[in-house]
Amino acid sequence: MVNHEKLPSQQEYYMGIAFAVRQKANCKGNRVGAVIVKDNRVMATGYNGVPEGMKNCLDGGCLRCSNPNGIYPSGTGYDLCICVHAEQNALLTAARFGISVEGSELYTTMQPCFGCAKSLLQAKIHSIYYVHPWSPTDPDEKMKQKKIEEYERLFTRFSVVKQLEVQDPREDWAVTTKRSRSHSSRLAPRGDL
């Protein structure tokens, strides 16, 4: 008997792997999974969380993510965050095992942050595919605009940067803005939160 079910595209397939890898993310912020692919083969994977052997972020291991008394407004305190991003973990895993990633594609559940974009560019990642957008933040609007301009300039250096239209099965769990909206909507009857 022939199975006529539609197979996923290459991009859907690798993003599905990134979604699966993300299940191990232990960060209080966005939960991200990343997959580095070269010559149609998975080279390395990564998810965000604290360095190996340290107390998990979800268990209070990261001061920045715990954000006691809200002392770190959005866009600040990242120099204190001990979490390693999914893209960084994927690059570091490849390096640990001597795997070249030059010319690879990255599939990540969230657009890489400023720091990860620099690392990916330096590692000579060719293409980036993501599902959820990310943008730099800063309490100061002028500084925020400068950060966005520099961030966009970094992305012009990759051959491909593309947001995929892929359904995220755990978006409410993984994306902070979705979690805070669904949490707020359960607490307050107002629809403008």
Coordinates of C-alpha atoms in Angstrom, one line a residue, residues 9-147:
S9 CA 9.7 20.1 2.7
Q10 CA 13.4 20.3 3.6
Q11 CA 12.8 23.5 5.6
E12 CA 9.8 22.0 7.5
Y13 CA 11.8 18.9 8.3
Y14 CA 14.8 20.7 9.8
M15 CA 12.6 23.2 11.6
G16 CA 10.7 20.2 13.1
I17 CA 14.1 19.0 14.4
A18 CA 14.7 22.4 15.9
F19 CA 11.3 22.3 17.6
A20 CA 12.2 18.9 19.0
V21 CA 15.6 20.1 20.3
R22 CA 13.9 23.1 21.9
Q23 CA 12.0 20.7 24.3
K24 CA 15.2 20.6 26.4
A25 CA 15.4 24.4 26.8
N26 CA 15.5 25.4 30.4
C27 CA 15.4 29.2 30.2
K28 CA 12.8 31.4 31.8
G29 CA 12.9 33.6 28.7
N30 CA 12.3 32.5 25.1
R31 CA 12.8 28.8 24.6
V32 CA 14.8 28.2 21.5
G33 CA 16.1 25.2 19.5
A34 CA 18.7 25.4 16.7
V35 CA 20.0 23.0 14.1
I36 CA 23.1 23.4 11.9
V37 CA 22.7 21.6 8.6
K38 CA 25.5 21.1 6.0
D39 CA 25.1 19.2 2.7
N40 CA 21.7 18.1 3.8
R41 CA 23.0 16.6 7.1
V42 CA 22.5 17.7 10.7
M43 CA 25.9 18.8 12.0
A44 CA 25.0 20.0 15.5
T45 CA 22.0 21.0 17.6
G46 CA 21.6 23.4 20.5
Y47 CA 19.0 24.7 22.9
N48 CA 19.2 27.6 25.3
G49 CA 20.0 27.2 29.0
V50 CA 22.8 27.5 31.5
P51 CA 26.2 26.0 31.0
E52 CA 26.5 22.3 31.6
G53 CA 26.7 21.3 35.3
M54 CA 25.1 24.5 36.6
K55 CA 21.7 24.9 38.3
N56 CA 19.0 25.3 35.6
C57 CA 17.6 28.7 34.8
L58 CA 14.1 27.4 35.6
D59 CA 15.4 26.4 39.1
G60 CA 16.8 29.9 39.7
G61 CA 20.3 29.3 38.3
C62 CA 20.4 32.6 36.4
L63 CA 20.1 35.9 38.2
R64 CA 19.2 37.9 35.1
C65 CA 16.4 35.5 34.2
S66 CA 15.1 35.4 37.8
N67 CA 15.0 39.2 37.7
P68 CA 14.4 39.7 41.4
N69 CA 12.1 42.7 42.1
G70 CA 12.2 43.5 38.3
I71 CA 15.6 45.2 38.6
Y72 CA 16.4 44.4 34.9
P73 CA 14.1 46.2 32.5
S74 CA 13.7 44.8 29.0
G75 CA 16.9 45.1 27.0
T76 CA 19.2 45.4 30.1
G77 CA 21.3 43.1 32.3
Y78 CA 22.3 40.7 29.6
D79 CA 25.9 40.9 30.7
L80 CA 24.8 39.1 33.9
C81 CA 22.8 36.4 32.1
I82 CA 24.6 33.0 32.3
C83 CA 22.3 31.3 29.8
V84 CA 23.9 30.1 26.6
H85 CA 21.7 30.7 23.5
A86 CA 20.6 27.8 21.3
E87 CA 22.7 29.1 18.3
Q88 CA 25.8 29.4 20.5
N89 CA 25.3 25.9 21.9
A90 CA 25.0 24.5 18.4
L91 CA 28.2 26.3 17.3
L92 CA 30.0 25.2 20.4
T93 CA 28.9 21.6 20.0
A94 CA 30.2 21.5 16.5
A95 CA 33.5 23.1 17.7
R96 CA 33.8 20.6 20.5
F97 CA 33.6 17.7 18.1
G98 CA 35.8 19.3 15.4
I99 CA 32.9 19.7 12.9
S100 CA 33.3 22.5 10.3
V101 CA 30.1 24.6 9.9
E102 CA 31.4 26.9 7.2
G103 CA 28.8 27.2 4.5
S104 CA 26.1 25.6 6.7
E105 CA 22.5 26.6 7.1
L106 CA 21.0 27.3 10.5
Y107 CA 17.4 26.4 11.4
T108 CA 16.3 28.2 14.6
T109 CA 12.9 28.6 16.2
M110 CA 13.6 32.3 16.9
Q111 CA 15.6 34.8 14.8
P112 CA 19.1 35.0 16.3
C113 CA 19.9 37.9 18.7
F114 CA 22.6 40.4 18.0
G115 CA 25.3 38.4 19.7
C116 CA 24.4 35.2 18.1
A117 CA 24.2 36.9 14.7
K118 CA 27.8 38.0 15.1
S119 CA 28.9 34.6 16.1
L120 CA 27.1 32.9 13.2
L121 CA 28.6 35.4 10.7
Q122 CA 32.1 34.8 12.1
A123 CA 31.6 31.0 11.9
K124 CA 30.6 31.6 8.2
I125 CA 27.1 30.2 8.4
H126 CA 25.6 30.7 5.0
S127 CA 21.9 30.9 5.6
I128 CA 19.5 31.4 8.5
Y129 CA 15.9 30.2 8.6
Y130 CA 13.7 31.1 11.6
V131 CA 10.1 31.0 12.7
H132 CA 9.7 33.8 15.4
P133 CA 11.1 37.3 14.9
W134 CA 13.4 38.9 17.4
S135 CA 14.4 42.6 17.6
P136 CA 16.9 44.4 19.9
T137 CA 15.3 46.4 22.8
D138 CA 16.5 49.3 24.9
P139 CA 14.7 51.6 27.3
D140 CA 16.2 54.5 25.4
E141 CA 14.4 54.9 22.0
K142 CA 17.4 56.4 20.2
M143 CA 19.7 53.6 21.4
K144 CA 17.1 51.0 20.4
Q145 CA 16.9 52.4 16.9
K146 CA 20.7 52.3 16.6
K147 CA 20.7 48.7 17.8

